[in-house]
GROMACS .gro file of N, CA and C in nm:
model
  354
    1MET      N    1   0.085  -0.116   0.000
    1MET     CA    2   0.000   0.000   0.000
    1MET      C    3   0.091   0.124   0.000
    2THR      N    4   0.054   0.225  -0.076
    2THR     CA    5   0.136   0.346  -0.084
    2THR      C    6   0.120   0.429   0.044
    3GLU      N    7   0.221   0.512   0.071
    3GLU     CA    8   0.215   0.598   0.189
    3GLU      C    9   0.094   0.691   0.183
    4ASN      N   10   0.065   0.742   0.064
    4ASN     CA   11  -0.050   0.831   0.048
    4ASN      C   12  -0.180   0.758   0.079
    5MET      N   13  -0.190   0.634   0.032
    5MET     CA   14  -0.311   0.556   0.057
    5MET      C   15  -0.326   0.529   0.207
    6ILE      N   16  -0.216   0.497   0.273
    6ILE     CA   17  -0.219   0.473   0.418
    6ILE      C   18  -0.264   0.599   0.491
    7ALA      N   19  -0.210   0.714   0.450
    7ALA     CA   20  -0.247   0.841   0.513
    7ALA      C   21  -0.396   0.870   0.495
    8GLN      N   22  -0.447   0.846   0.374
    8GLN     CA   23  -0.588   0.871   0.347
    8GLN      C   24  -0.678   0.776   0.425
    9LEU      N   25  -0.637   0.651   0.436
    9LEU     CA   26  -0.715   0.554   0.515
    9LEU      C   27  -0.717   0.595   0.662
   10LYS      N   28  -0.605   0.647   0.712
   10LYS     CA   29  -0.601   0.693   0.851
   10LYS      C   30  -0.696   0.811   0.871
   11LYS      N   31  -0.700   0.903   0.774
   11LYS     CA   32  -0.792   1.016   0.783
   11LYS      C   33  -0.937   0.968   0.782
   12LEU      N   34  -0.965   0.872   0.695
   12LEU     CA   35  -1.101   0.818   0.688
   12LEU      C   36  -1.137   0.747   0.818
   13GLN      N   37  -1.041   0.676   0.876
   13GLN     CA   38  -1.064   0.609   1.004
   13GLN      C   39  -1.092   0.712   1.113
   14ALA      N   40  -1.020   0.824   1.112
   14ALA     CA   41  -1.042   0.930   1.211
   14ALA      C   42  -1.182   0.990   1.195
   15ILE      N   43  -1.226   1.008   1.071
   15ILE     CA   44  -1.361   1.058   1.047
   15ILE      C   45  -1.463   0.959   1.103
   16LYS      N   46  -1.440   0.832   1.078
   16LYS     CA   47  -1.530   0.729   1.129
   16LYS      C   48  -1.538   0.735   1.281
   17GLU      N   49  -1.423   0.747   1.346
   17GLU     CA   50  -1.421   0.754   1.493
   17GLU      C   51  -1.494   0.879   1.543
   18SER      N   52  -1.473   0.992   1.477
   18SER     CA   53  -1.539   1.115   1.522
   18SER      C   54  -1.691   1.106   1.501
   19LEU      N   55  -1.733   1.038   1.397
   19LEU     CA   56  -1.877   1.020   1.374
   19LEU      C   57  -1.939   0.931   1.481
   20HIS      N   58  -1.860   0.841   1.531
   20HIS     CA   59  -1.910   0.750   1.634
   20HIS      C   60  -1.946   0.827   1.761
   21HIS      N   61  -1.878   0.939   1.783
   21HIS     CA   62  -1.897   1.017   1.906
   21HIS      C   63  -1.972   1.148   1.883
   22ALA      N   64  -2.013   1.175   1.762
   22ALA     CA   65  -2.082   1.301   1.732
   22ALA      C   66  -2.197   1.273   1.636
   23HIS      N   67  -2.277   1.375   1.615
   23HIS     CA   68  -2.390   1.362   1.524
   23HIS      C   69  -2.384   1.473   1.420
   24LEU      N   70  -2.382   1.435   1.293
   24LEU     CA   71  -2.380   1.533   1.184
   24LEU      C   72  -2.522   1.581   1.154
   25PRO      N   73  -2.535   1.705   1.111
   25PRO     CA   74  -2.665   1.748   1.058
   25PRO      C   75  -2.702   1.660   0.938
   26LYS      N   76  -2.830   1.640   0.919
   26LYS     CA   77  -2.876   1.549   0.814
   26LYS      C   78  -2.819   1.585   0.677
   27GLN      N   79  -2.817   1.714   0.641
   27GLN     CA   80  -2.766   1.755   0.510
   27GLN      C   81  -2.618   1.719   0.494
   28LYS      N   82  -2.538   1.741   0.599
   28LYS     CA   83  -2.395   1.707   0.594
   28LYS      C   84  -2.376   1.557   0.582
   29ALA      N   85  -2.458   1.482   0.652
   29ALA     CA   86  -2.450   1.336   0.645
   29ALA      C   87  -2.483   1.287   0.504
   30LEU      N   88  -2.584   1.348   0.442
   30LEU     CA   89  -2.620   1.311   0.304
   30LEU      C   90  -2.508   1.346   0.206
   31GLU      N   91  -2.444   1.462   0.227
   31GLU     CA   92  -2.332   1.501   0.141
   31GLU      C   93  -2.216   1.403   0.157
   32LEU      N   94  -2.187   1.365   0.280
   32LEU     CA   95  -2.079   1.269   0.304
   32LEU      C   96  -2.112   1.134   0.243
   33LEU      N   97  -2.238   1.094   0.247
   33LEU     CA   98  -2.279   0.969   0.182
   33LEU      C   99  -2.252   0.972   0.032
   34GLN      N  100  -2.278   1.086  -0.031
   34GLN     CA  101  -2.251   1.099  -0.175
   34GLN      C  102  -2.102   1.084  -0.203
   35VAL      N  103  -2.019   1.146  -0.120
   35VAL     CA  104  -1.874   1.135  -0.136
   35VAL      C  105  -1.831   0.990  -0.118
   36LEU      N  106  -1.884   0.924  -0.017
   36LEU     CA  107  -1.849   0.784   0.007
   36LEU      C  108  -1.895   0.693  -0.106
   37ASP      N  109  -2.010   0.722  -0.164
   37ASP     CA  110  -2.057   0.644  -0.280
   37ASP      C  111  -1.958   0.657  -0.395
   38HIS      N  112  -1.909   0.778  -0.417
   38HIS     CA  113  -1.811   0.802  -0.523
   38HIS      C  114  -1.680   0.727  -0.493
   39ILE      N  115  -1.634   0.735  -0.369
   39ILE     CA  116  -1.512   0.664  -0.330
   39ILE      C  117  -1.530   0.514  -0.350
   40GLU      N  118  -1.645   0.463  -0.310
   40GLU     CA  119  -1.671   0.320  -0.324
   40GLU      C  120  -1.669   0.277  -0.471
   41ALA      N  121  -1.729   0.357  -0.557
   41ALA     CA  122  -1.730   0.324  -0.701
   41ALA      C  123  -1.588   0.326  -0.757
   42GLU      N  124  -1.510   0.426  -0.721
   42GLU     CA  125  -1.371   0.434  -0.768
   42GLU      C  126  -1.289   0.316  -0.715
   43ASN      N  127  -1.313   0.280  -0.590
   43ASN     CA  128  -1.241   0.169  -0.529
   43ASN      C  129  -1.274   0.037  -0.599
   44LYS      N  130  -1.401   0.016  -0.631
   44LYS     CA  131  -1.440  -0.106  -0.703
   44LYS      C  132  -1.374  -0.110  -0.840
   45SER      N  133  -1.368   0.004  -0.906
   45SER     CA  134  -1.305   0.012  -1.037
   45SER      C  135  -1.156  -0.021  -1.026
   46LEU      N  136  -1.089   0.033  -0.926
   46LEU     CA  137  -0.947   0.005  -0.906
   46LEU      C  138  -0.925  -0.142  -0.877
   47SER      N  139  -1.009  -0.200  -0.793
   47SER     CA  140  -0.996  -0.341  -0.760
   47SER      C  141  -1.013  -0.428  -0.886
   48TYR      N  142  -1.111  -0.394  -0.968
   48TYR     CA  143  -1.134  -0.468  -1.093
   48TYR      C  144  -1.013  -0.455  -1.186
   49GLN      N  145  -0.961  -0.333  -1.198
   49GLN     CA  146  -0.845  -0.309  -1.284
   49GLN      C  147  -0.723  -0.386  -1.235
   50LEU      N  148  -0.702  -0.389  -1.104
   50LEU     CA  149  -0.588  -0.464  -1.049
   50LEU      C  150  -0.602  -0.613  -1.080
   51THR      N  151  -0.722  -0.665  -1.065
   51THR     CA  152  -0.745  -0.806  -1.096
   51THR      C  153  -0.718  -0.832  -1.244
   52SER      N  154  -0.765  -0.743  -1.330
   52SER     CA  155  -0.742  -0.759  -1.474
   52SER      C  156  -0.594  -0.757  -1.507
   53VAL      N  157  -0.520  -0.664  -1.447
   53VAL     CA  158  -0.376  -0.654  -1.472
   53VAL      C  159  -0.307  -0.783  -1.429
   54ARG      N  160  -0.345  -0.835  -1.314
   54ARG     CA  161  -0.283  -0.959  -1.266
   54ARG      C  162  -0.311  -1.075  -1.362
   55VAL      N  163  -0.435  -1.088  -1.404
   55VAL     CA  164  -0.472  -1.199  -1.493
   55VAL      C  165  -0.402  -1.186  -1.628
   56ILE      N  166  -0.407  -1.067  -1.686
   56ILE     CA  167  -0.343  -1.045  -1.816
   56ILE      C  168  -0.193  -1.069  -1.807
   57THR      N  169  -0.131  -1.016  -1.703
   57THR     CA  170   0.013  -1.033  -1.687
   57THR      C  171   0.049  -1.180  -1.667
   58SER      N  172  -0.030  -1.249  -1.586
   58SER     CA  173  -0.004  -1.392  -1.566
   58SER      C  174  -0.014  -1.467  -1.698
   59ASN      N  175  -0.115  -1.435  -1.777
   59ASN     CA  176  -0.129  -1.501  -1.908
   59ASN      C  177  -0.010  -1.470  -1.999
   60LEU      N  178   0.035  -1.344  -1.998
   60LEU     CA  179   0.151  -1.307  -2.078
   60LEU      C  180   0.276  -1.381  -2.033
   61LEU      N  181   0.293  -1.394  -1.902
   61LEU     CA  182   0.410  -1.465  -1.850
   61LEU      C  183   0.407  -1.612  -1.888
   62VAL      N  184   0.289  -1.672  -1.883
   62VAL     CA  185   0.276  -1.813  -1.923
   62VAL      C  186   0.310  -1.827  -2.071
   63GLU      N  187   0.256  -1.738  -2.153
   63GLU     CA  188   0.284  -1.744  -2.296
   63GLU      C  189   0.433  -1.719  -2.325
   64SER      N  190   0.494  -1.629  -2.248
   64SER     CA  191   0.637  -1.603  -2.265
   64SER      C  192   0.719  -1.727  -2.232
   65ALA      N  193   0.680  -1.795  -2.125
   65ALA     CA  194   0.750  -1.917  -2.088
   65ALA      C  195   0.733  -2.024  -2.196
   66LYS      N  196   0.612  -2.034  -2.251
   66LYS     CA  197   0.587  -2.130  -2.359
   66LYS      C  198   0.671  -2.097  -2.482
   67ALA      N  199   0.693  -1.967  -2.504
   67ALA     CA  200   0.770  -1.924  -2.621
   67ALA      C  201   0.920  -1.941  -2.600
   68GLY      N  202   0.960  -1.982  -2.481
   68GLY     CA  203   1.100  -2.011  -2.458
   68GLY      C  204   1.180  -1.902  -2.389
   69LEU      N  205   1.115  -1.800  -2.338
   69LEU     CA  206   1.190  -1.700  -2.262
   69LEU      C  207   1.244  -1.765  -2.135
   70PRO      N  208   1.357  -1.717  -2.088
   70PRO     CA  209   1.415  -1.778  -1.967
   70PRO      C  210   1.318  -1.775  -1.849
   71GLY      N  211   1.315  -1.883  -1.773
   71GLY     CA  212   1.225  -1.894  -1.659
   71GLY      C  213   1.250  -1.787  -1.555
   72ALA      N  214   1.376  -1.747  -1.538
   72ALA     CA  215   1.407  -1.643  -1.439
   72ALA      C  216   1.340  -1.512  -1.476
   73LEU      N  217   1.336  -1.482  -1.606
   73LEU     CA  218   1.275  -1.358  -1.652
   73LEU      C  219   1.125  -1.357  -1.624
   74THR      N  220   1.059  -1.465  -1.657
   74THR     CA  221   0.914  -1.470  -1.634
   74THR      C  222   0.884  -1.475  -1.485
   75GLY      N  223   0.968  -1.543  -1.408
   75GLY     CA  224   0.950  -1.548  -1.263
   75GLY      C  225   0.966  -1.411  -1.200
   76LEU      N  226   1.065  -1.335  -1.246
   76LEU     CA  227   1.085  -1.199  -1.194
   76LEU      C  228   0.967  -1.110  -1.230
   77GLY      N  229   0.915  -1.128  -1.351
   77GLY     CA  230   0.799  -1.049  -1.392
   77GLY      C  231   0.678  -1.077  -1.304
   78ALA      N  232   0.655  -1.204  -1.276
   78ALA     CA  233   0.542  -1.242  -1.190
   78ALA      C  234   0.562  -1.189  -1.049
   79GLU      N  235   0.685  -1.198  -1.000
   79GLU     CA  236   0.714  -1.150  -0.865
   79GLU      C  237   0.692  -0.999  -0.856
   80HIS      N  238   0.734  -0.926  -0.959
   80HIS     CA  239   0.717  -0.781  -0.959
   80HIS      C  240   0.569  -0.742  -0.959
   81ILE      N  241   0.492  -0.805  -1.044
   81ILE     CA  242   0.348  -0.776  -1.050
   81ILE      C  243   0.283  -0.805  -0.915
   82ASP      N  244   0.320  -0.917  -0.856
   82ASP     CA  245   0.263  -0.953  -0.726
   82ASP      C  246   0.305  -0.852  -0.619
   83HIS      N  247   0.430  -0.808  -0.625
   83HIS     CA  248   0.482  -0.710  -0.528
   83HIS      C  249   0.408  -0.578  -0.538
   84VAL      N  250   0.371  -0.538  -0.658
   84VAL     CA  251   0.300  -0.412  -0.678
   84VAL      C  252   0.150  -0.427  -0.652
   85ALA      N  253   0.091  -0.531  -0.704
   85ALA     CA  254  -0.055  -0.545  -0.699
   85ALA      C  255  -0.110  -0.588  -0.563
   86THR      N  256  -0.038  -0.673  -0.493
   86THR     CA  257  -0.091  -0.725  -0.366
   86THR      C  258  -0.118  -0.615  -0.263
   87PRO      N  259  -0.023  -0.524  -0.236
   87PRO     CA  260  -0.053  -0.418  -0.138
   87PRO      C  261  -0.167  -0.327  -0.184
   88LEU      N  262  -0.174  -0.300  -0.313
   88LEU     CA  263  -0.284  -0.217  -0.363
   88LEU      C  264  -0.418  -0.287  -0.345
   89HIS      N  265  -0.421  -0.416  -0.373
   89HIS     CA  266  -0.544  -0.493  -0.356
   89HIS      C  267  -0.585  -0.495  -0.208
   90GLU      N  268  -0.487  -0.514  -0.120
   90GLU     CA  269  -0.516  -0.511   0.024
   90GLU      C  270  -0.575  -0.376   0.063
   91GLY      N  271  -0.519  -0.270   0.007
   91GLY     CA  272  -0.571  -0.135   0.035
   91GLY      C  273  -0.714  -0.119  -0.010
   92THR      N  274  -0.748  -0.175  -0.126
   92THR     CA  275  -0.886  -0.164  -0.173
   92THR      C  276  -0.982  -0.239  -0.081
   93LEU      N  277  -0.937  -0.352  -0.027
   93LEU     CA  278  -1.022  -0.428   0.066
   93LEU      C  279  -1.043  -0.352   0.197
   94ILE      N  280  -0.935  -0.291   0.248
   94ILE     CA  281  -0.946  -0.211   0.371
   94ILE      C  282  -1.040  -0.094   0.348
   95LEU      N  283  -1.021  -0.025   0.235
   95LEU     CA  284  -1.105   0.090   0.204
   95LEU      C  285  -1.251   0.048   0.189
   96GLN      N  286  -1.275  -0.064   0.125
   96GLN     CA  287  -1.412  -0.113   0.107
   96GLN      C  288  -1.479  -0.135   0.244
   97GLN      N  289  -1.409  -0.197   0.337
   97GLN     CA  290  -1.464  -0.221   0.470
   97GLN      C  291  -1.490  -0.091   0.544
   98LEU      N  292  -1.395   0.001   0.537
   98LEU     CA  293  -1.408   0.130   0.606
   98LEU      C  294  -1.523   0.212   0.550
   99VAL      N  295  -1.536   0.215   0.419
   99VAL     CA  296  -1.647   0.288   0.357
   99VAL      C  297  -1.780   0.225   0.397
  100HIS      N  298  -1.786   0.094   0.398
  100HIS     CA  299  -1.909   0.024   0.439
  100HIS      C  300  -1.948   0.063   0.582
  101GLU      N  301  -1.850   0.066   0.673
  101GLU     CA  302  -1.878   0.102   0.811
  101GLU      C  303  -1.924   0.248   0.823
  102LEU      N  304  -1.859   0.337   0.748
  102LEU     CA  305  -1.898   0.478   0.750
  102LEU      C  306  -2.038   0.498   0.696
  103VAL      N  307  -2.070   0.432   0.587
  103VAL     CA  308  -2.204   0.443   0.528
  103VAL      C  309  -2.308   0.395   0.629
  104SER      N  310  -2.280   0.286   0.696
  104SER     CA  311  -2.373   0.234   0.796
  104SER      C  312  -2.394   0.335   0.909
  105GLN      N  313  -2.285   0.394   0.957
  105GLN     CA  314  -2.297   0.495   1.064
  105GLN      C  315  -2.378   0.615   1.017
  106LEU      N  316  -2.350   0.661   0.897
  106LEU     CA  317  -2.421   0.778   0.845
  106LEU      C  318  -2.570   0.749   0.826
  107GLN      N  319  -2.601   0.632   0.774
  107GLN     CA  320  -2.741   0.596   0.755
  107GLN      C  321  -2.814   0.591   0.889
  108GLN      N  322  -2.747   0.542   0.991
  108GLN     CA  323  -2.808   0.540   1.124
  108GLN      C  324  -2.832   0.681   1.174
  109GLN      N  325  -2.735   0.770   1.150
  109GLN     CA  326  -2.753   0.909   1.193
  109GLN      C  327  -2.868   0.976   1.118
  110ILE      N  328  -2.876   0.951   0.989
  110ILE     CA  329  -2.983   1.010   0.909
  110ILE      C  330  -3.119   0.961   0.957
  111GLU      N  331  -3.125   0.835   0.995
  111GLU     CA  332  -3.250   0.778   1.044
  111GLU      C  333  -3.270   0.806   1.193
  112HIS      N  334  -3.180   0.882   1.253
  112HIS     CA  335  -3.186   0.922   1.394
  112HIS      C  336  -3.181   0.805   1.490
  113ARG      N  337  -3.108   0.703   1.451
  113ARG     CA  338  -3.088   0.591   1.543
  113ARG      C  339  -2.951   0.606   1.607
  114PRO      N  340  -2.938   0.571   1.732
  114PRO     CA  341  -2.805   0.578   1.794
  114PRO      C  342  -2.713   0.473   1.734
  115PRO      N  343  -2.582   0.505   1.718
  115PRO     CA  344  -2.489   0.406   1.664
  115PRO      C  345  -2.472   0.290   1.762
  116PRO      N  346  -2.437   0.172   1.710
  116PRO     CA  347  -2.417   0.058   1.800
  116PRO      C  348  -2.298   0.086   1.891
  117SER      N  349  -2.308   0.043   2.015
  117SER     CA  350  -2.196   0.065   2.108
  117SER      C  351  -2.090  -0.040   2.081
  118SER      N  352  -1.963   0.006   2.090
  118SER     CA  353  -1.851  -0.085   2.064
  118SER      C  354  -1.798  -0.143   2.191
   0.00000   0.00000   0.00000
């Protein structure tokens, strides 16, 4: 996961914690829900793209090996893709969970229900 992504996830986590202890006006909560919907859509797109890159790259590496390229070269390529894609994929999963929790909290606030106690 990139440092920027980690920083943004920490900010989002802080927002989630502050929402747990405070109540937003309904209009602000609705605005935040719209932002979270956009983040969720972008996150799903990124996750799909990462999966596609991994599959396509794996197929290319297999075809390269079949074509006779040295095994070390294809192995290094696979290792590099995994090194780059795995942390990003983990980040998308963390973000997905955090957005889901935030949306749930906001919906409870909009419906004027108290948040569940932790």
